[in-house]
Amino acid sequence: MGLNNSDSVFLLTGFPGMEKAHHWISIPLLIVYLSILLGNGTLLLLIKDDHNLHEPMYYFLAMLAASDLGVTVTTMPTVLGVLWLNHREIGHGICFSQAYFIHTLSILESGILLAMAYDRFVAIRNPLRYSSILTNAKVMKIGLGVLARAGLSIMPIIIRLHWFPYCRSHVLSHAFCLHQDVIKLACADITFNRLYPVVVCFAMVLIDFFIIVFSYILILKTVMGIASGEERAKALNTCVSHICCILVFYITVVGLTFIHRFGRHAPQVVHITMSYVYFLFPPFMNPLIYSIKTKQIQNGIIRLFSVSRSRS
């Protein structure tokens, strides 16, 4: 069984019924896109060049920034192509590759947030052994582990997409390719492709969330045992940025899931808009959260711009 249809492209969709406003809609999306590139790119540059930030916590933050950049760069070119140029055609291979990276990077972000929770757990529960437990080698192994987990878990359903015949409408419901959109167009038994993502979601994203919550219960228990109120506040303050990022990510996941499962009668534009929120809101917010809440990042940004000014 293979791609036995004569048409080898899918058609992407912008905002149905709002085609005349596509150029205007693209303006806020472009601003958010450029902000994501600037914010996450600055974080990566900062962590790379500032030796004060060469610690496990910031290595994990660099992974989060790279993941956020990846999902945005993967998604937005086709979005802007549709909105600016009405370039709707996308080849099967490119579409499947885009779907693979989008879904892989979403799973990866969940794994990185879990790794960051582990970092805070060790820092607060075992502060004297922090540097010996979270060595550079250990951080690298964790990073490669969450990357391999994400990449390998998504591969089976994407590989199967290459072998399905597509004899129904070739119109996708977004300006980018998602696995759940593509399988709706397949003329084959898609039971595995329907059930497997649900299993992956429960086995990874949901379990990640529960482990994160459990780790913070233990962290809170440890913090409450600290006699000094000032020390308690200082310990909790190191977790605030991470907690905010967790809330941003999982609230958007829940929101998107809720719309897909229970909002079948909602206008299509609501589903499309929620998808953009899911892909753009966390990458947009994460650099802001860490820039506002983390003094080391603030100081690093000041040093970075001071050096840039002195060179100019």
mmCIF file of C-alpha atoms in Angstrom:
data_model
loop_
_atom_site.group_PDB
_atom_site.id
_atom_site.type_symbol
_atom_site.label_atom_id
_atom_site.label_comp_id
_atom_site.label_asym_id
_atom_site.label_seq_id
_atom_site.Cartn_x
_atom_site.Cartn_y
_atom_site.Cartn_z
ATOM 1 C CA MET A 1 0.000 0.000 0.000
ATOM 2 C CA GLY A 2 1.411 3.424 -0.871
ATOM 3 C CA LEU A 3 0.653 6.869 -2.124
ATOM 4 C CA ASN A 4 -1.523 5.637 -4.983
ATOM 5 C CA ASN A 5 -3.237 8.956 -5.617
ATOM 6 C CA SER A 6 -2.242 11.138 -8.513
ATOM 7 C CA ASP A 7 -2.212 14.311 -6.445
ATOM 8 C CA SER A 8 1.000 14.422 -4.431
ATOM 9 C CA VAL A 9 0.222 17.577 -2.458
ATOM 10 C CA PHE A 10 -2.005 18.649 0.398
ATOM 11 C CA LEU A 11 -3.659 22.050 0.595
ATOM 12 C CA LEU A 12 -3.112 24.139 3.719
ATOM 13 C CA THR A 13 -5.852 26.334 5.174
ATOM 14 C CA GLY A 14 -5.560 29.813 6.647
ATOM 15 C CA PHE A 15 -8.596 31.310 8.358
ATOM 16 C CA PRO A 16 -11.669 30.149 6.366
ATOM 17 C CA GLY A 17 -14.061 32.960 5.519
ATOM 18 C CA MET A 18 -11.458 35.558 6.500
ATOM 19 C CA GLU A 19 -9.207 35.328 3.440
ATOM 20 C CA LYS A 20 -9.452 39.076 2.749
ATOM 21 C CA ALA A 21 -8.078 39.763 6.225
ATOM 22 C CA HIS A 22 -5.148 37.340 5.942
ATOM 23 C CA HIS A 23 -2.614 40.132 5.522
ATOM 24 C CA TRP A 24 -3.912 41.879 8.640
ATOM 25 C CA ILE A 25 -3.989 38.636 10.621
ATOM 26 C CA SER A 26 -0.386 38.004 9.645
ATOM 27 C CA ILE A 27 0.811 41.209 11.362
ATOM 28 C CA PRO A 28 0.308 40.113 15.006
ATOM 29 C CA LEU A 29 1.513 36.604 14.116
ATOM 30 C CA LEU A 30 4.671 38.057 12.559
ATOM 31 C CA ILE A 31 5.286 40.254 15.624
ATOM 32 C CA VAL A 32 4.928 37.240 17.931
ATOM 33 C CA TYR A 33 7.162 35.166 15.622
ATOM 34 C CA LEU A 34 9.938 37.768 15.624
ATOM 35 C CA SER A 35 9.579 38.186 19.409
ATOM 36 C CA ILE A 36 10.007 34.429 19.862
ATOM 37 C CA LEU A 37 13.115 34.432 17.667
ATOM 38 C CA LEU A 38 14.562 37.414 19.536
ATOM 39 C CA GLY A 39 13.677 36.223 23.037
ATOM 40 C CA ASN A 40 14.780 32.607 22.737
ATOM 41 C CA GLY A 41 17.758 33.491 20.562
ATOM 42 C CA THR A 42 18.933 35.995 23.177
ATOM 43 C CA LEU A 43 18.586 33.378 25.930
ATOM 44 C CA LEU A 44 20.686 30.888 23.959
ATOM 45 C CA LEU A 45 23.363 33.481 23.187
ATOM 46 C CA LEU A 46 23.381 34.638 26.800
ATOM 47 C CA ILE A 47 23.756 31.148 28.273
ATOM 48 C CA LYS A 48 26.468 30.298 25.743
ATOM 49 C CA ASP A 49 28.604 33.399 26.389
ATOM 50 C CA ASP A 50 28.002 34.123 30.100
ATOM 51 C CA HIS A 51 30.104 31.818 32.300
ATOM 52 C CA ASN A 52 27.955 32.767 35.308
ATOM 53 C CA LEU A 53 25.119 30.868 33.633
ATOM 54 C CA HIS A 54 27.056 27.671 32.980
ATOM 55 C CA GLU A 55 25.011 25.692 35.490
ATOM 56 C CA PRO A 56 22.550 22.784 35.056
ATOM 57 C CA MET A 57 19.510 25.007 35.590
ATOM 58 C CA TYR A 58 20.507 27.244 32.681
ATOM 59 C CA TYR A 59 21.591 24.339 30.458
ATOM 60 C CA PHE A 60 18.046 22.986 30.779
ATOM 61 C CA LEU A 61 16.707 26.479 30.072
ATOM 62 C CA ALA A 62 18.832 26.554 26.899
ATOM 63 C CA MET A 63 17.238 23.242 25.868
ATOM 64 C CA LEU A 64 13.791 24.739 26.466
ATOM 65 C CA ALA A 65 14.667 27.814 24.385
ATOM 66 C CA ALA A 66 16.015 25.619 21.555
ATOM 67 C CA SER A 67 12.837 23.508 21.642
ATOM 68 C CA ASP A 68 10.669 26.632 21.532
ATOM 69 C CA LEU A 69 12.658 27.993 18.603
ATOM 70 C CA GLY A 70 12.399 24.661 16.832
ATOM 71 C CA VAL A 71 8.620 24.347 17.016
ATOM 72 C CA THR A 72 8.149 27.976 15.944
ATOM 73 C CA VAL A 73 10.595 27.843 13.023
ATOM 74 C CA THR A 74 9.017 24.552 11.921
ATOM 75 C CA THR A 75 5.477 25.941 11.990
ATOM 76 C CA MET A 76 5.526 29.617 11.018
ATOM 77 C CA PRO A 77 7.055 29.598 7.487
ATOM 78 C CA THR A 78 4.074 27.710 6.034
ATOM 79 C CA VAL A 79 1.667 29.862 8.071
ATOM 80 C CA LEU A 80 3.131 33.087 6.694
ATOM 81 C CA GLY A 81 3.279 31.557 3.210
ATOM 82 C CA VAL A 82 -0.468 30.960 3.330
ATOM 83 C CA LEU A 83 -1.331 34.350 4.848
ATOM 84 C CA TRP A 84 1.004 36.454 2.703
ATOM 85 C CA LEU A 85 1.208 34.638 -0.636
ATOM 86 C CA ASN A 86 -1.753 32.236 -0.513
ATOM 87 C CA HIS A 87 0.833 29.492 -1.032
ATOM 88 C CA ARG A 88 -1.317 26.568 0.093
ATOM 89 C CA GLU A 89 0.301 23.554 -1.559
ATOM 90 C CA ILE A 90 2.633 21.364 0.458
ATOM 91 C CA GLY A 91 4.192 18.094 -0.686
ATOM 92 C CA HIS A 92 3.491 14.897 1.221
ATOM 93 C CA GLY A 93 7.111 14.414 2.304
ATOM 94 C CA ILE A 94 7.485 17.981 3.559
ATOM 95 C CA CYS A 95 4.118 17.770 5.294
ATOM 96 C CA PHE A 96 4.991 14.536 7.105
ATOM 97 C CA SER A 97 8.391 15.943 8.103
ATOM 98 C CA GLN A 98 6.755 19.089 9.488
ATOM 99 C CA ALA A 99 4.245 16.995 11.454
ATOM 100 C CA TYR A 100 7.092 14.863 12.837
ATOM 101 C CA PHE A 101 9.043 17.860 14.122
ATOM 102 C CA ILE A 102 5.975 19.647 15.505
ATOM 103 C CA HIS A 103 4.836 16.641 17.542
ATOM 104 C CA THR A 104 8.360 15.609 18.549
ATOM 105 C CA LEU A 105 9.179 19.077 19.850
ATOM 106 C CA SER A 106 5.913 19.184 21.818
ATOM 107 C CA ILE A 107 6.821 15.914 23.587
ATOM 108 C CA LEU A 108 10.377 17.210 24.006
ATOM 109 C CA GLU A 109 9.156 20.345 25.796
ATOM 110 C CA SER A 110 7.284 18.221 28.318
ATOM 111 C CA GLY A 111 10.440 16.174 28.940
ATOM 112 C CA ILE A 112 12.565 19.295 29.393
ATOM 113 C CA LEU A 113 10.105 20.719 31.932
ATOM 114 C CA LEU A 114 10.372 17.407 33.809
ATOM 115 C CA ALA A 115 14.183 17.634 33.707
ATOM 116 C CA MET A 116 13.997 21.193 35.052
ATOM 117 C CA ALA A 117 11.774 19.954 37.899
ATOM 118 C CA TYR A 118 14.422 17.334 38.707
ATOM 119 C CA ASP A 119 17.043 20.089 38.749
ATOM 120 C CA ARG A 120 15.030 22.138 41.275
ATOM 121 C CA PHE A 121 14.314 18.979 43.298
ATOM 122 C CA VAL A 122 18.020 18.197 43.652
ATOM 123 C CA ALA A 123 18.961 21.848 44.300
ATOM 124 C CA ILE A 124 16.535 22.181 47.219
ATOM 125 C CA ARG A 125 16.467 18.640 48.625
ATOM 126 C CA ASN A 126 20.233 17.976 48.300
ATOM 127 C CA PRO A 127 21.933 21.394 47.971
ATOM 128 C CA LEU A 128 25.322 20.161 49.218
ATOM 129 C CA ARG A 129 25.416 17.373 46.626
ATOM 130 C CA TYR A 130 23.883 19.406 43.785
ATOM 131 C CA SER A 131 27.065 19.852 41.766
ATOM 132 C CA SER A 132 28.126 16.236 42.238
ATOM 133 C CA ILE A 133 24.709 14.838 41.243
ATOM 134 C CA LEU A 134 24.004 17.123 38.284
ATOM 135 C CA THR A 135 27.347 17.064 36.508
ATOM 136 C CA ASN A 136 27.718 18.286 32.931
ATOM 137 C CA ALA A 137 27.808 14.662 31.779
ATOM 138 C CA LYS A 138 24.563 13.908 33.645
ATOM 139 C CA VAL A 139 22.860 16.977 32.163
ATOM 140 C CA MET A 140 23.945 15.896 28.670
ATOM 141 C CA LYS A 141 22.607 12.363 29.233
ATOM 142 C CA ILE A 142 19.266 13.735 30.460
ATOM 143 C CA GLY A 143 19.046 16.061 27.452
ATOM 144 C CA LEU A 144 19.831 13.271 24.977
ATOM 145 C CA GLY A 145 17.406 10.995 26.812
ATOM 146 C CA VAL A 146 14.409 13.331 26.552
ATOM 147 C CA LEU A 147 15.311 14.065 22.909
ATOM 148 C CA ALA A 148 15.520 10.357 22.030
ATOM 149 C CA ARG A 149 12.278 9.644 23.899
ATOM 150 C CA ALA A 150 10.430 12.348 21.957
ATOM 151 C CA GLY A 151 11.897 11.500 18.548
ATOM 152 C CA LEU A 152 11.435 7.737 18.774
ATOM 153 C CA SER A 153 7.935 7.890 20.275
ATOM 154 C CA ILE A 154 6.536 9.921 17.364
ATOM 155 C CA MET A 155 8.320 8.036 14.583
ATOM 156 C CA PRO A 156 5.925 5.023 14.247
ATOM 157 C CA ILE A 157 2.837 7.090 13.378
ATOM 158 C CA ILE A 158 4.746 9.358 10.969
ATOM 159 C CA ILE A 159 6.306 6.404 9.130
ATOM 160 C CA ARG A 160 2.829 4.945 8.612
ATOM 161 C CA LEU A 161 1.656 8.205 7.019
ATOM 162 C CA HIS A 162 3.984 7.504 4.074
ATOM 163 C CA TRP A 163 2.165 4.259 3.287
ATOM 164 C CA PHE A 164 -1.440 5.414 3.478
ATOM 165 C CA PRO A 165 -3.361 6.142 0.261
ATOM 166 C CA TYR A 166 -4.958 9.591 0.240
ATOM 167 C CA CYS A 167 -8.049 9.517 -1.930
ATOM 168 C CA ARG A 168 -10.290 11.907 -0.007
ATOM 169 C CA SER A 169 -10.162 15.701 0.038
ATOM 170 C CA HIS A 170 -6.593 16.961 0.218
ATOM 171 C CA VAL A 171 -7.489 20.055 2.247
ATOM 172 C CA LEU A 172 -5.938 20.209 5.724
ATOM 173 C CA SER A 173 -7.584 22.297 8.434
ATOM 174 C CA HIS A 174 -4.517 24.365 9.398
ATOM 175 C CA ALA A 175 -1.693 26.312 7.760
ATOM 176 C CA PHE A 176 0.719 23.621 8.964
ATOM 177 C CA CYS A 177 0.666 19.833 9.029
ATOM 178 C CA LEU A 178 -0.555 17.928 12.063
ATOM 179 C CA HIS A 179 -0.764 14.155 12.278
ATOM 180 C CA GLN A 180 -4.412 14.226 13.374
ATOM 181 C CA ASP A 181 -5.340 16.295 10.306
ATOM 182 C CA VAL A 182 -3.491 14.111 7.809
ATOM 183 C CA ILE A 183 -4.983 10.786 8.965
ATOM 184 C CA LYS A 184 -8.504 12.158 8.375
ATOM 185 C CA LEU A 185 -7.642 12.200 4.651
ATOM 186 C CA ALA A 186 -6.330 8.632 4.511
ATOM 187 C CA CYS A 187 -8.353 5.873 2.863
ATOM 188 C CA ALA A 188 -7.087 3.038 5.058
ATOM 189 C CA ASP A 189 -7.385 1.513 8.505
ATOM 190 C CA ILE A 190 -6.074 4.267 10.790
ATOM 191 C CA THR A 191 -6.915 2.588 14.117
ATOM 192 C CA PHE A 192 -3.267 2.410 15.173
ATOM 193 C CA ASN A 193 -2.677 6.062 14.262
ATOM 194 C CA ARG A 194 -5.731 7.094 16.276
ATOM 195 C CA LEU A 195 -4.941 5.095 19.409
ATOM 196 C CA TYR A 196 -1.143 5.350 19.565
ATOM 197 C CA PRO A 197 -0.985 9.167 20.086
ATOM 198 C CA VAL A 198 -3.460 8.850 22.977
ATOM 199 C CA VAL A 199 -1.216 6.236 24.600
ATOM 200 C CA VAL A 200 1.860 8.431 24.052
ATOM 201 C CA CYS A 201 0.071 11.436 25.534
ATOM 202 C CA PHE A 202 -0.916 9.517 28.653
ATOM 203 C CA ALA A 203 2.387 7.640 28.950
ATOM 204 C CA MET A 204 4.561 10.721 28.598
ATOM 205 C CA VAL A 205 2.957 14.149 28.870
ATOM 206 C CA LEU A 206 0.452 13.210 31.580
ATOM 207 C CA ILE A 207 2.946 11.153 33.577
ATOM 208 C CA ASP A 208 5.510 13.964 33.232
ATOM 209 C CA PHE A 209 2.961 16.341 34.725
ATOM 210 C CA PHE A 210 2.174 14.090 37.686
ATOM 211 C CA ILE A 211 5.889 13.524 38.406
ATOM 212 C CA ILE A 212 6.456 17.293 38.283
ATOM 213 C CA VAL A 213 3.568 17.870 40.715
ATOM 214 C CA PHE A 214 4.877 15.142 43.044
ATOM 215 C CA SER A 215 8.394 16.595 42.956
ATOM 216 C CA TYR A 216 7.038 20.008 43.921
ATOM 217 C CA ILE A 217 5.094 18.494 46.814
ATOM 218 C CA LEU A 218 8.408 17.105 48.109
ATOM 219 C CA ILE A 219 10.132 20.430 47.420
ATOM 220 C CA LEU A 220 7.442 22.306 49.337
ATOM 221 C CA LYS A 221 7.747 19.865 52.220
ATOM 222 C CA THR A 222 11.508 20.510 52.350
ATOM 223 C CA VAL A 223 11.096 24.282 52.112
ATOM 224 C CA MET A 224 8.538 24.334 54.928
ATOM 225 C CA GLY A 225 11.118 22.610 57.125
ATOM 226 C CA ILE A 226 13.588 25.476 56.722
ATOM 227 C CA ALA A 227 13.624 27.542 59.903
ATOM 228 C CA SER A 228 14.473 30.915 58.359
ATOM 229 C CA GLY A 229 11.616 32.675 56.560
ATOM 230 C CA GLU A 230 14.126 34.489 54.345
ATOM 231 C CA GLU A 231 15.742 31.204 53.305
ATOM 232 C CA ARG A 232 12.321 29.692 52.574
ATOM 233 C CA ALA A 233 11.435 32.614 50.319
ATOM 234 C CA LYS A 234 14.798 32.405 48.567
ATOM 235 C CA ALA A 235 14.390 28.663 47.933
ATOM 236 C CA LEU A 236 10.865 29.058 46.564
ATOM 237 C CA ASN A 237 11.902 32.023 44.414
ATOM 238 C CA THR A 238 14.279 29.773 42.449
ATOM 239 C CA CYS A 239 11.247 27.695 41.416
ATOM 240 C CA VAL A 240 8.866 30.492 40.410
ATOM 241 C CA SER A 241 10.032 30.796 36.786
ATOM 242 C CA HIS A 242 9.846 27.064 36.221
ATOM 243 C CA ILE A 243 6.373 26.824 37.780
ATOM 244 C CA CYS A 244 5.146 29.635 35.502
ATOM 245 C CA CYS A 245 6.506 27.840 32.419
ATOM 246 C CA ILE A 246 4.816 24.607 33.534
ATOM 247 C CA LEU A 247 1.494 26.385 33.924
ATOM 248 C CA VAL A 248 1.824 28.097 30.520
ATOM 249 C CA PHE A 249 2.608 24.804 28.751
ATOM 250 C CA TYR A 250 0.080 22.525 30.423
ATOM 251 C CA ILE A 251 -2.769 25.057 30.449
ATOM 252 C CA THR A 252 -2.407 25.456 26.672
ATOM 253 C CA VAL A 253 -2.277 21.647 26.283
ATOM 254 C CA VAL A 254 -5.469 21.281 28.319
ATOM 255 C CA GLY A 255 -7.121 24.144 26.421
ATOM 256 C CA LEU A 256 -6.314 22.640 23.014
ATOM 257 C CA THR A 257 -7.418 19.161 24.128
ATOM 258 C CA PHE A 258 -10.664 20.546 25.547
ATOM 259 C CA ILE A 259 -11.473 22.390 22.307
ATOM 260 C CA HIS A 260 -10.755 19.310 20.155
ATOM 261 C CA ARG A 261 -12.723 16.902 22.349
ATOM 262 C CA PHE A 262 -15.687 19.001 23.445
ATOM 263 C CA GLY A 263 -15.803 21.905 21.006
ATOM 264 C CA ARG A 264 -16.905 20.027 17.905
ATOM 265 C CA HIS A 265 -19.743 22.475 17.334
ATOM 266 C CA ALA A 266 -17.518 25.530 17.827
ATOM 267 C CA PRO A 267 -16.614 27.506 14.671
ATOM 268 C CA GLN A 268 -13.507 26.236 12.885
ATOM 269 C CA VAL A 269 -11.789 29.571 13.498
ATOM 270 C CA VAL A 270 -11.876 28.807 17.247
ATOM 271 C CA HIS A 271 -10.028 25.515 16.706
ATOM 272 C CA ILE A 272 -7.490 27.201 14.420
ATOM 273 C CA THR A 273 -6.900 30.096 16.819
ATOM 274 C CA MET A 274 -6.405 27.706 19.755
ATOM 275 C CA SER A 275 -3.799 25.812 17.730
ATOM 276 C CA TYR A 276 -1.847 29.030 17.214
ATOM 277 C CA VAL A 277 -2.085 29.767 20.940
ATOM 278 C CA TYR A 278 -0.710 26.299 21.689
ATOM 279 C CA PHE A 279 2.273 26.667 19.357
ATOM 280 C CA LEU A 280 3.103 30.326 19.953
ATOM 281 C CA PHE A 281 2.121 31.221 23.511
ATOM 282 C CA PRO A 282 4.657 29.061 25.450
ATOM 283 C CA PRO A 283 7.641 30.014 23.201
ATOM 284 C CA PHE A 284 6.616 33.671 23.504
ATOM 285 C CA MET A 285 6.123 33.594 27.294
ATOM 286 C CA ASN A 286 9.054 31.433 28.456
ATOM 287 C CA PRO A 287 11.834 33.968 27.698
ATOM 288 C CA LEU A 288 9.726 36.748 29.231
ATOM 289 C CA ILE A 289 9.119 34.723 32.399
ATOM 290 C CA TYR A 290 12.797 33.973 32.917
ATOM 291 C CA SER A 291 13.843 37.510 32.017
ATOM 292 C CA ILE A 292 11.424 39.003 34.549
ATOM 293 C CA LYS A 293 11.752 36.435 37.343
ATOM 294 C CA THR A 294 15.437 35.423 37.218
ATOM 295 C CA LYS A 295 17.974 37.976 38.391
ATOM 296 C CA GLN A 296 20.926 36.142 36.814
ATOM 297 C CA ILE A 297 19.227 36.354 33.409
ATOM 298 C CA GLN A 298 18.479 40.051 33.937
ATOM 299 C CA ASN A 299 22.117 40.730 34.849
ATOM 300 C CA GLY A 300 23.288 38.680 31.867
ATOM 301 C CA ILE A 301 21.085 40.657 29.470
ATOM 302 C CA ILE A 302 22.436 43.920 30.889
ATOM 303 C CA ARG A 303 26.021 42.669 30.463
ATOM 304 C CA LEU A 304 25.259 41.466 26.933
ATOM 305 C CA PHE A 305 23.875 44.817 25.793
ATOM 306 C CA SER A 306 26.629 46.707 27.637
ATOM 307 C CA VAL A 307 29.276 44.751 25.701
ATOM 308 C CA SER A 308 27.375 45.344 22.422
ATOM 309 C CA ARG A 309 27.241 49.095 23.075
ATOM 310 C CA SER A 310 30.914 49.325 24.016
ATOM 311 C CA ARG A 311 31.900 47.495 20.819
ATOM 312 C CA SER A 312 29.774 49.839 18.702
#
